[in-house]
Amino acid sequence: MSEIVLYSVITLGVLGLVLAAILYIVAQKFKVQEDPRIDEVVAMLPGANCGGCGFPGCRGLASALVAAPDISNLKCPVSSQETMSRIGALLGHEVAVAEPKIAVVRCNGTCQNRPAVTRYDGADSCAIAAALFAGNTNCSFGCLGHGDCVEACKFDAISINPNTGLPIVDDTKCVACGACAKACPKNIIELRNRGKKDRRMFVSCVNKDKGAVARKACTAACIGCGKCASLCPANAITMRGSRRKTPYIDRSKCIKCFCCQEFCPKAAMIVKRTAIVKLLDGRRSSGRAAR
């Protein structure tokens, strides 16, 4: 009986060694050699794993950077231009200077401008609310205010203003990863160029209803009159859409002259400005009042 047990143990041991040897040979034959530069690139990246680059984490971007013959279209939104230049030098590529971006909220439908007409008692989520109904106001295009963008932001750069019910972006924290834009079911958050001296223009309304309907739903709604497009000296504003033409500012053409904001009858144009520009705007307003 003891001999049977001994033979069984020896047989199982030999079988285990043979299988282990086979597995080792197969692993060595089919193993994937990883470029050691991937680890070097990962070490340079911030490690936020925010997904703003379009890849599943920083290692995914690092692998793509190492494998790509041209990295001009690959960028970590969290990393500085200096970091991307260092990565480019490591990989033997030249990295073009990228225009810094920031998230902007294209809705000015505050609680005062866009009063609620219904009450929502469902889950506190924009995605769920958008799937169930158009919103608790007469504007079906504006912000729902449940804060999916806030939850998506890993940098604490966006919050809901309790007075307006709209998200506000902290310029000092936003890294333009785009997570908030992806999380918004209404597509009112967009990445725009920061602009020189932090000046940038954009239309703060995405309503596509007819002018009278939009105006009735929200006092700050764009009515699609096209005055901004006709007056723009740089031809930076185009009227887009099939349901109703709405203005869109081409950030590459905009010269920050503020004509569109000055002559917009519904104050739908928003600009992030320096103190000097605000002073000039004040003088313009005073001049118009005097006339």
Tab-separated table of C-alpha atoms in Angstrom:
chain	number	residue	atom	x	y	z
A	1	MET	CA	0.000	0.000	0.000
A	2	SER	CA	2.817	2.381	0.908
A	3	GLU	CA	4.566	1.579	-2.398
A	4	ILE	CA	1.442	2.529	-4.347
A	5	VAL	CA	1.276	5.859	-2.528
A	6	LEU	CA	4.985	6.473	-3.189
A	7	TYR	CA	4.653	5.681	-6.891
A	8	SER	CA	1.634	7.970	-7.123
A	9	VAL	CA	3.523	10.844	-5.505
A	10	ILE	CA	6.524	10.339	-7.783
A	11	THR	CA	4.288	10.146	-10.860
A	12	LEU	CA	2.439	13.339	-9.961
A	13	GLY	CA	5.736	15.087	-9.226
A	14	VAL	CA	7.257	14.121	-12.567
A	15	LEU	CA	4.066	15.097	-14.370
A	16	GLY	CA	4.108	18.491	-12.630
A	17	LEU	CA	7.734	19.084	-13.645
A	18	VAL	CA	7.017	18.151	-17.257
A	19	LEU	CA	3.991	20.471	-17.428
A	20	ALA	CA	5.952	23.298	-15.786
A	21	ALA	CA	8.729	22.867	-18.366
A	22	ILE	CA	6.195	22.959	-21.199
A	23	LEU	CA	4.580	26.112	-19.807
A	24	TYR	CA	7.978	27.777	-19.444
A	25	ILE	CA	8.946	26.961	-23.036
A	26	VAL	CA	5.609	28.268	-24.357
A	27	ALA	CA	5.893	31.460	-22.269
A	28	GLN	CA	9.408	32.119	-23.545
A	29	LYS	CA	8.406	31.467	-27.142
A	30	PHE	CA	5.348	33.718	-27.125
A	31	LYS	CA	6.345	36.380	-24.611
A	32	VAL	CA	5.919	40.006	-25.719
A	33	GLN	CA	8.995	42.167	-25.446
A	34	GLU	CA	7.924	45.549	-24.059
A	35	ASP	CA	9.886	48.603	-25.057
A	36	PRO	CA	11.725	49.855	-21.944
A	37	ARG	CA	10.981	53.431	-23.021
A	38	ILE	CA	7.335	52.891	-22.049
A	39	ASP	CA	8.293	52.858	-18.365
A	40	GLU	CA	10.387	56.004	-18.875
A	41	VAL	CA	7.453	57.812	-20.503
A	42	VAL	CA	5.072	56.646	-17.759
A	43	ALA	CA	7.462	58.097	-15.177
A	44	MET	CA	7.298	61.479	-16.940
A	45	LEU	CA	3.505	61.530	-17.175
A	46	PRO	CA	1.503	62.864	-14.188
A	47	GLY	CA	-0.184	59.539	-13.406
A	48	ALA	CA	-3.672	61.079	-13.232
A	49	ASN	CA	-5.188	58.288	-15.387
A	50	CYS	CA	-8.005	60.691	-16.264
A	51	GLY	CA	-8.541	59.373	-19.794
A	52	GLY	CA	-8.428	62.862	-21.293
A	53	CYS	CA	-5.871	61.654	-23.842
A	54	GLY	CA	-8.323	59.091	-25.196
A	55	PHE	CA	-6.412	56.090	-23.838
A	56	PRO	CA	-7.150	53.891	-20.800
A	57	GLY	CA	-4.743	55.523	-18.393
A	58	CYS	CA	-1.239	56.932	-18.619
A	59	ARG	CA	0.354	53.613	-19.574
A	60	GLY	CA	-1.952	53.318	-22.566
A	61	LEU	CA	-0.849	56.760	-23.754
A	62	ALA	CA	2.807	55.907	-23.098
A	63	SER	CA	2.525	52.747	-25.224
A	64	ALA	CA	0.886	54.717	-28.033
A	65	LEU	CA	3.559	57.433	-27.867
A	66	VAL	CA	6.381	54.891	-28.092
A	67	ALA	CA	4.765	52.981	-30.970
A	68	ALA	CA	3.611	55.970	-33.040
A	69	PRO	CA	5.763	57.163	-35.964
A	70	ASP	CA	4.329	60.650	-35.416
A	71	ILE	CA	3.205	61.910	-32.002
A	72	SER	CA	1.865	65.290	-33.112
A	73	ASN	CA	-1.726	64.169	-32.471
A	74	LEU	CA	-0.960	62.502	-29.149
A	75	LYS	CA	-0.928	64.641	-26.026
A	76	CYS	CA	-1.552	64.401	-22.321
A	77	PRO	CA	-3.870	67.321	-21.454
A	78	VAL	CA	-2.635	67.311	-17.867
A	79	SER	CA	1.066	67.559	-18.755
A	80	SER	CA	2.802	70.855	-19.462
A	81	GLN	CA	4.382	71.741	-22.784
A	82	GLU	CA	7.778	71.204	-21.171
A	83	THR	CA	6.879	67.632	-20.173
A	84	MET	CA	5.624	66.778	-23.657
A	85	SER	CA	8.813	68.242	-25.147
A	86	ARG	CA	10.920	66.034	-22.857
A	87	ILE	CA	8.919	62.984	-23.929
A	88	GLY	CA	9.366	63.968	-27.560
A	89	ALA	CA	13.124	64.306	-27.065
A	90	LEU	CA	13.257	60.847	-25.480
A	91	LEU	CA	11.391	59.306	-28.414
A	92	GLY	CA	13.208	61.305	-31.081
A	93	HIS	CA	10.218	63.432	-32.109
A	94	GLU	CA	9.614	67.146	-32.276
A	95	VAL	CA	6.560	68.285	-30.355
A	96	ALA	CA	4.665	71.292	-31.678
A	97	VAL	CA	3.591	73.948	-29.205
A	98	ALA	CA	-0.037	73.275	-28.316
A	99	GLU	CA	-2.524	76.007	-27.452
A	100	PRO	CA	-3.602	75.623	-23.803
A	101	LYS	CA	-7.285	74.801	-23.458
A	102	ILE	CA	-9.913	75.113	-20.767
A	103	ALA	CA	-13.489	73.922	-20.264
A	104	VAL	CA	-16.268	76.464	-20.783
A	105	VAL	CA	-19.950	76.142	-19.910
A	106	ARG	CA	-22.141	77.151	-22.836
A	107	CYS	CA	-25.314	77.824	-20.899
A	108	ASN	CA	-26.436	80.980	-19.131
A	109	GLY	CA	-29.776	79.569	-18.064
A	110	THR	CA	-29.578	80.506	-14.404
A	111	CYS	CA	-32.461	79.988	-12.000
A	112	GLN	CA	-33.505	83.598	-12.669
A	113	ASN	CA	-33.159	83.428	-16.459
A	114	ARG	CA	-34.732	79.996	-16.827
A	115	PRO	CA	-37.331	79.316	-14.101
A	116	ALA	CA	-38.440	75.758	-13.368
A	117	VAL	CA	-41.893	74.699	-14.522
A	118	THR	CA	-41.835	71.080	-13.319
A	119	ARG	CA	-40.259	69.148	-10.454
A	120	TYR	CA	-37.883	66.217	-10.855
A	121	ASP	CA	-37.850	63.578	-8.110
A	122	GLY	CA	-35.620	60.975	-9.751
A	123	ALA	CA	-31.997	60.021	-9.203
A	124	ASP	CA	-29.602	62.937	-8.782
A	125	SER	CA	-27.877	62.382	-12.117
A	126	CYS	CA	-27.860	64.401	-15.332
A	127	ALA	CA	-27.530	61.257	-17.445
A	128	ILE	CA	-30.586	59.626	-15.856
A	129	ALA	CA	-32.618	62.849	-15.889
A	130	ALA	CA	-31.790	63.447	-19.574
A	131	ALA	CA	-32.941	59.929	-20.434
A	132	LEU	CA	-36.270	60.408	-18.655
A	133	PHE	CA	-37.374	63.903	-19.666
A	134	ALA	CA	-36.224	67.181	-21.241
A	135	GLY	CA	-35.604	69.002	-17.975
A	136	ASN	CA	-37.550	70.909	-15.358
A	137	THR	CA	-37.644	74.107	-17.448
A	138	ASN	CA	-39.075	74.929	-20.848
A	139	CYS	CA	-35.568	74.841	-22.342
A	140	SER	CA	-34.718	71.270	-23.327
A	141	PHE	CA	-31.134	72.137	-24.277
A	142	GLY	CA	-29.755	73.727	-21.121
A	143	CYS	CA	-27.897	72.471	-18.066
A	144	LEU	CA	-29.766	70.030	-15.826
A	145	GLY	CA	-27.668	70.978	-12.795
A	146	HIS	CA	-27.246	67.559	-11.152
A	147	GLY	CA	-23.468	67.717	-11.283
A	148	ASP	CA	-22.337	64.761	-13.408
A	149	CYS	CA	-19.531	67.045	-14.598
A	150	VAL	CA	-18.472	67.641	-11.000
A	151	GLU	CA	-18.317	63.906	-10.309
A	152	ALA	CA	-16.332	63.288	-13.498
A	153	CYS	CA	-13.652	65.894	-12.743
A	154	LYS	CA	-10.674	64.368	-10.915
A	155	PHE	CA	-9.038	67.732	-10.341
A	156	ASP	CA	-11.786	69.467	-8.345
A	157	ALA	CA	-11.905	72.121	-11.063
A	158	ILE	CA	-15.677	72.343	-11.519
A	159	SER	CA	-18.522	72.912	-9.092
A	160	ILE	CA	-22.210	73.828	-9.116
A	161	ASN	CA	-22.974	77.413	-8.181
A	162	PRO	CA	-25.803	77.211	-5.615
A	163	ASN	CA	-27.174	80.597	-6.668
A	164	THR	CA	-27.342	80.028	-10.421
A	165	GLY	CA	-27.612	76.230	-10.506
A	166	LEU	CA	-24.939	76.153	-13.227
A	167	PRO	CA	-21.450	74.617	-13.194
A	168	ILE	CA	-18.504	76.987	-12.841
A	169	VAL	CA	-14.951	76.158	-13.898
A	170	ASP	CA	-11.950	77.058	-11.749
A	171	ASP	CA	-9.395	78.392	-14.241
A	172	THR	CA	-6.502	77.636	-11.896
A	173	LYS	CA	-7.377	73.937	-11.588
A	174	CYS	CA	-8.809	72.981	-14.991
A	175	VAL	CA	-6.374	70.907	-17.060
A	176	ALA	CA	-8.714	70.469	-20.052
A	177	CYS	CA	-8.903	66.691	-19.709
A	178	GLY	CA	-12.401	66.790	-21.214
A	179	ALA	CA	-13.979	64.479	-18.621
A	180	CYS	CA	-16.671	67.034	-17.775
A	181	ALA	CA	-17.536	67.522	-21.458
A	182	LYS	CA	-17.920	63.755	-21.937
A	183	ALA	CA	-20.078	63.456	-18.818
A	184	CYS	CA	-22.538	66.188	-19.866
A	185	PRO	CA	-25.542	64.625	-21.661
A	186	LYS	CA	-26.591	68.042	-22.982
A	187	ASN	CA	-23.191	68.783	-24.555
A	188	ILE	CA	-23.049	72.279	-23.090
A	189	ILE	CA	-19.441	71.947	-21.867
A	190	GLU	CA	-16.770	72.478	-24.471
A	191	LEU	CA	-12.978	72.729	-24.509
A	192	ARG	CA	-11.855	76.102	-25.847
A	193	ASN	CA	-8.464	77.766	-26.190
A	194	ARG	CA	-7.558	79.678	-23.053
A	195	GLY	CA	-6.568	82.606	-25.208
A	196	LYS	CA	-3.899	85.222	-24.726
A	197	LYS	CA	-4.137	86.923	-21.346
A	198	ASP	CA	-6.949	84.470	-20.570
A	199	ARG	CA	-9.344	86.172	-22.977
A	200	ARG	CA	-11.777	84.011	-24.930
A	201	MET	CA	-15.172	84.430	-26.559
A	202	PHE	CA	-17.935	81.865	-26.855
A	203	VAL	CA	-21.695	81.746	-27.240
A	204	SER	CA	-23.260	80.845	-23.911
A	205	CYS	CA	-26.372	79.231	-25.359
A	206	VAL	CA	-26.975	76.029	-27.342
A	207	ASN	CA	-30.757	76.358	-27.667
A	208	LYS	CA	-31.934	75.333	-31.137
A	209	ASP	CA	-35.595	76.328	-30.785
A	210	LYS	CA	-37.066	79.203	-32.759
A	211	GLY	CA	-36.209	82.611	-31.361
A	212	ALA	CA	-39.566	83.321	-29.733
A	213	VAL	CA	-39.751	79.855	-28.142
A	214	ALA	CA	-36.175	80.044	-26.882
A	215	ARG	CA	-36.690	83.532	-25.473
A	216	LYS	CA	-39.858	82.484	-23.673
A	217	ALA	CA	-38.023	79.568	-22.020
A	218	CYS	CA	-34.939	81.581	-21.030
A	219	THR	CA	-34.443	85.338	-20.945
A	220	ALA	CA	-30.735	84.901	-21.803
A	221	ALA	CA	-31.317	82.592	-24.772
A	222	CYS	CA	-29.763	83.258	-28.160
A	223	ILE	CA	-32.534	83.962	-30.684
A	224	GLY	CA	-30.392	83.223	-33.750
A	225	CYS	CA	-30.772	86.680	-35.255
A	226	GLY	CA	-27.329	86.464	-36.893
A	227	LYS	CA	-26.371	90.039	-36.019
A	228	CYS	CA	-23.097	88.873	-34.457
A	229	ALA	CA	-22.094	86.989	-37.623
A	230	SER	CA	-22.874	89.932	-39.911
A	231	LEU	CA	-20.949	92.419	-37.762
A	232	CYS	CA	-17.850	90.295	-37.045
A	233	PRO	CA	-14.904	91.977	-38.839
A	234	ALA	CA	-12.859	88.758	-38.813
A	235	ASN	CA	-15.627	86.482	-40.168
A	236	ALA	CA	-15.059	84.318	-37.100
A	237	ILE	CA	-18.759	83.640	-36.478
A	238	THR	CA	-20.805	81.244	-38.560
A	239	MET	CA	-24.476	80.327	-38.255
A	240	ARG	CA	-24.796	76.561	-37.929
A	241	GLY	CA	-27.637	74.078	-37.644
A	242	SER	CA	-30.554	72.695	-39.607
A	243	ARG	CA	-33.368	73.091	-37.096
A	244	ARG	CA	-32.440	76.702	-36.326
A	245	LYS	CA	-29.235	78.521	-37.203
A	246	THR	CA	-27.165	79.326	-34.139
A	247	PRO	CA	-23.879	81.262	-33.993
A	248	TYR	CA	-20.569	79.548	-33.369
A	249	ILE	CA	-17.263	81.368	-32.854
A	250	ASP	CA	-14.197	79.942	-34.582
A	251	ARG	CA	-11.516	80.363	-31.939
A	252	SER	CA	-8.755	80.346	-34.564
A	253	LYS	CA	-10.225	83.415	-36.302
A	254	CYS	CA	-11.570	85.410	-33.357
A	255	ILE	CA	-9.531	88.599	-32.790
A	256	LYS	CA	-11.182	89.450	-29.434
A	257	CYS	CA	-12.628	92.737	-30.666
A	258	PHE	CA	-15.816	92.085	-28.621
A	259	CYS	CA	-18.099	93.502	-31.332
A	260	CYS	CA	-20.379	90.481	-31.070
A	261	GLN	CA	-20.777	90.921	-27.338
A	262	GLU	CA	-21.360	94.647	-27.645
A	263	PHE	CA	-24.133	94.351	-30.217
A	264	CYS	CA	-25.774	91.073	-29.149
A	265	PRO	CA	-29.384	92.028	-28.312
A	266	LYS	CA	-29.750	89.155	-25.835
A	267	ALA	CA	-26.303	89.205	-24.168
A	268	ALA	CA	-25.661	85.616	-25.262
A	269	MET	CA	-21.966	86.246	-25.923
A	270	ILE	CA	-19.640	85.532	-23.032
A	271	VAL	CA	-16.048	86.637	-22.752
A	272	LYS	CA	-13.398	85.887	-20.154
A	273	ARG	CA	-11.613	89.209	-19.815
A	274	THR	CA	-8.781	90.984	-18.042
A	275	ALA	CA	-9.353	94.024	-15.846
A	276	ILE	CA	-8.213	96.317	-18.688
A	277	VAL	CA	-10.791	94.920	-21.103
A	278	LYS	CA	-13.524	95.233	-18.481
A	279	LEU	CA	-12.529	98.877	-18.010
A	280	LEU	CA	-12.738	99.481	-21.751
A	281	ASP	CA	-16.163	97.814	-21.834
A	282	GLY	CA	-17.260	100.116	-19.028
A	283	ARG	CA	-16.132	103.125	-21.033
A	284	ARG	CA	-18.003	101.841	-24.095
A	285	SER	CA	-21.187	101.443	-22.048
A	286	SER	CA	-20.761	104.936	-20.606
A	287	GLY	CA	-20.251	106.330	-24.084
A	288	ARG	CA	-23.397	104.659	-25.406
A	289	ALA	CA	-25.393	105.927	-22.407
A	290	ALA	CA	-24.129	109.467	-23.036
A	291	ARG	CA	-25.206	109.272	-26.659
